[in-house]
């Protein structure tokens, strides 16, 4: 009965590949987010969706493309992976904008 | 984007000691939140504060919403080994569509 789940938990891939990370929430929330946590543990917001509509799109390379098929899902597709994309990616959800957010367990991406 | 000033950056304490950390901002927030991230996991909400001056407890944790609305404090009493992790503060302004996070306080509890 995990509230916010992400798959995969670990992702090791070669530079130049394309990969996707999936996120699902069963909290009935209408807003979902993607964050990137770098090696210094800093949490940086990348995207947010409200009712499947893109709301926040921070300065993120257009190799990153989020997709929200419905309110409960927000996936992240990354094209042409680069070494600097190595990080932990967290999905989160909330009811309304930036109210209390609930985070997934993270996807640890390592680009070789 | 804007960051919250969170301090200290890291702490090493003995088991049983009390811990204090704080978060400050140059601007006003309407909501303050404290999260804990266990090693290898995602951040988990500990305490949410919605009113200036509010003091809220969750077990051994106590957090306060500063009366100026520009700061918040988190105290942990009688620390135990499972308190180890990174503690993040986060603030929300009424019109904003995202949270502003602090840079985290890494807590290590020594036996």
XYZ file of C-alpha atoms in Angstrom:
223
model
C 0.000 0.000 0.000
C 2.894 2.339 -0.837
C 1.662 5.903 -1.259
C 4.170 7.062 -3.897
C 6.073 4.408 -5.787
C 8.827 4.674 -8.372
C 10.415 2.184 -10.725
C 13.141 1.260 -11.107
C 14.923 1.910 -7.818
C 18.336 1.568 -9.473
C 19.235 2.336 -13.070
C 22.725 1.901 -14.488
C 23.151 2.753 -18.136
C 25.608 3.905 -20.770
C 26.028 7.459 -21.937
C 23.839 8.216 -24.937
C 21.069 5.782 -24.034
C 17.407 6.697 -23.536
C 15.681 5.647 -20.316
C 12.384 6.128 -18.496
C 11.446 6.323 -14.835
C 7.874 5.696 -13.736
C 5.970 7.124 -10.785
C 2.565 6.292 -9.386
C 0.686 7.672 -6.387
C -2.399 6.164 -4.762
C -3.163 9.120 -2.508
C -5.716 10.692 -4.825
C -3.546 13.797 -5.169
C -3.893 16.101 -8.152
C -0.328 17.405 -8.306
C 2.872 15.469 -8.977
C 6.511 16.511 -9.126
C 9.949 15.381 -10.234
C 12.997 16.406 -8.201
C 16.691 15.808 -8.797
C 18.991 15.270 -5.814
C 22.652 15.742 -6.613
C 25.707 14.416 -4.796
C 25.515 17.298 -2.305
C 21.987 16.123 -1.394
C 20.433 19.323 -2.675
C 16.793 18.857 -3.804
C 16.039 20.679 -7.038
C 12.595 20.721 -8.565
C 12.422 19.819 -12.232
C 8.741 19.583 -13.171
C 5.304 19.611 -11.683
C 1.952 18.566 -13.123
C -1.512 19.453 -11.894
C -4.393 17.380 -13.264
C -2.131 16.169 -16.077
C -1.193 19.728 -17.040
C 2.435 20.887 -16.918
C 2.746 23.672 -14.351
C 6.432 23.980 -13.515
C 9.229 23.398 -15.957
C 12.449 24.569 -14.380
C 15.617 25.064 -16.348
C 15.987 21.460 -17.382
C 17.540 20.264 -20.662
C 14.892 19.320 -23.194
C 16.358 15.816 -23.173
C 14.106 15.406 -20.131
C 10.446 14.964 -21.032
C 7.780 14.302 -18.416
C 4.499 12.640 -19.297
C 1.380 12.371 -17.189
C -1.118 9.876 -18.655
C -3.476 10.457 -15.714
C -3.495 12.181 -12.328
C -1.996 9.168 -10.585
C 1.022 8.773 -12.863
C 3.952 10.954 -13.833
C 6.743 9.425 -15.874
C 10.111 10.893 -16.783
C 11.827 10.064 -20.045
C 15.442 11.027 -20.563
C 17.056 11.025 -24.019
C 20.761 10.854 -24.803
C 21.859 10.379 -21.218
C 24.959 12.260 -20.088
C 27.366 11.659 -17.216
C 25.999 14.709 -15.393
C 22.537 13.157 -15.294
C 23.765 10.747 -12.613
C 21.748 11.570 -9.510
C 18.799 10.405 -7.450
C 15.434 11.336 -8.962
C 12.452 11.675 -6.635
C 8.816 11.752 -7.530
C 6.426 13.492 -5.127
C 2.736 14.292 -4.952
C 0.481 16.726 -3.124
C -3.097 17.891 -3.024
C -3.068 21.301 -4.576
C 0.018 23.301 -5.351
C 2.978 22.792 -3.101
C 0.950 21.765 -0.120
C 2.487 19.040 2.007
C 4.341 16.798 -0.435
C 4.826 13.060 -0.189
C 7.953 11.621 -1.764
C 8.670 8.331 -3.460
C 11.704 6.201 -2.542
C 13.836 7.587 -5.370
C 15.491 6.229 -8.505
C 19.278 6.089 -8.369
C 20.545 6.762 -11.882
C 24.163 6.115 -12.749
C 25.366 6.995 -16.226
C 28.644 5.373 -17.245
C 15.860 29.526 -7.458
C 15.667 30.863 -3.941
C 17.135 28.741 -1.189
C 16.550 28.603 2.499
C 19.585 28.951 4.764
C 19.672 25.823 6.843
C 22.178 25.265 9.619
C 24.165 23.527 10.705
C 25.170 21.700 7.550
C 26.153 18.627 9.577
C 26.151 17.500 13.188
C 27.842 14.706 15.090
C 26.271 14.059 18.467
C 26.300 11.432 21.163
C 23.268 9.236 21.664
C 20.998 10.793 24.260
C 21.906 14.377 23.444
C 19.421 16.983 22.269
C 19.721 18.467 18.781
C 18.709 21.836 17.372
C 18.711 23.004 13.785
C 17.176 25.978 12.065
C 16.167 27.477 8.778
C 16.096 31.151 7.866
C 14.932 33.147 4.903
C 15.026 36.744 3.765
C 11.349 36.532 2.827
C 8.136 35.487 4.522
C 6.627 32.021 4.244
C 3.091 30.915 5.089
C 3.942 27.285 5.738
C 7.042 25.631 7.134
C 7.696 21.928 6.775
C 10.369 19.619 8.157
C 11.328 16.435 6.332
C 13.720 13.618 7.197
C 15.542 11.546 4.609
C 16.858 8.191 5.782
C 19.877 6.830 3.925
C 18.750 5.372 0.594
C 15.170 6.575 0.967
C 13.008 9.527 -0.003
C 12.220 12.457 2.321
C 9.398 11.829 4.785
C 7.337 14.608 6.305
C 7.905 15.014 10.050
C 6.085 18.194 11.004
C 4.041 20.837 9.198
C 3.567 24.354 10.619
C 0.872 26.707 9.357
C 0.756 29.619 11.781
C 3.351 32.120 12.990
C 4.457 31.265 16.514
C 3.069 27.736 16.260
C 4.909 25.092 18.270
C 4.204 21.505 17.226
C 5.540 18.211 18.556
C 5.804 14.772 17.027
C 7.202 12.409 19.650
C 10.704 13.582 20.520
C 10.595 16.183 17.750
C 9.439 19.738 18.282
C 9.286 22.406 15.590
C 8.410 26.068 15.733
C 7.187 28.544 13.134
C 9.071 31.760 13.836
C 6.977 34.801 14.677
C 8.649 36.816 11.931
C 7.547 34.110 9.442
C 11.126 34.098 8.159
C 12.471 31.187 10.173
C 11.724 27.829 11.706
C 13.428 25.577 14.223
C 13.528 21.839 14.780
C 14.587 20.243 18.047
C 15.153 16.552 18.680
C 15.352 15.450 22.290
C 17.235 12.427 23.627
C 18.613 11.395 20.237
C 18.777 7.720 19.285
C 20.687 5.953 16.490
C 17.668 5.861 14.164
C 17.610 9.672 14.150
C 20.510 9.494 11.690
C 19.679 11.037 8.341
C 19.314 14.322 6.509
C 16.790 16.834 7.815
C 15.336 19.298 5.314
C 13.301 22.368 6.005
C 10.910 23.606 3.337
C 8.824 26.713 3.051
C 5.767 27.628 1.035
C 4.471 31.040 0.079
C 0.757 31.362 -0.518
C 0.973 32.149 -4.212
C 3.853 29.848 -5.046
C 3.397 26.612 -6.912
C 6.393 24.917 -5.384
C 8.215 24.447 -2.126
C 11.523 26.102 -1.361
C 13.911 23.655 0.283
C 16.848 24.171 2.584
C 20.161 22.517 1.820
C 19.730 19.936 4.586
C 21.345 19.094 7.916
C 23.182 15.769 7.991
C 22.786 14.262 11.477
C 25.060 11.512 12.767
C 24.359 9.945 16.154
C 27.314 8.249 17.796
C 26.679 5.356 20.191
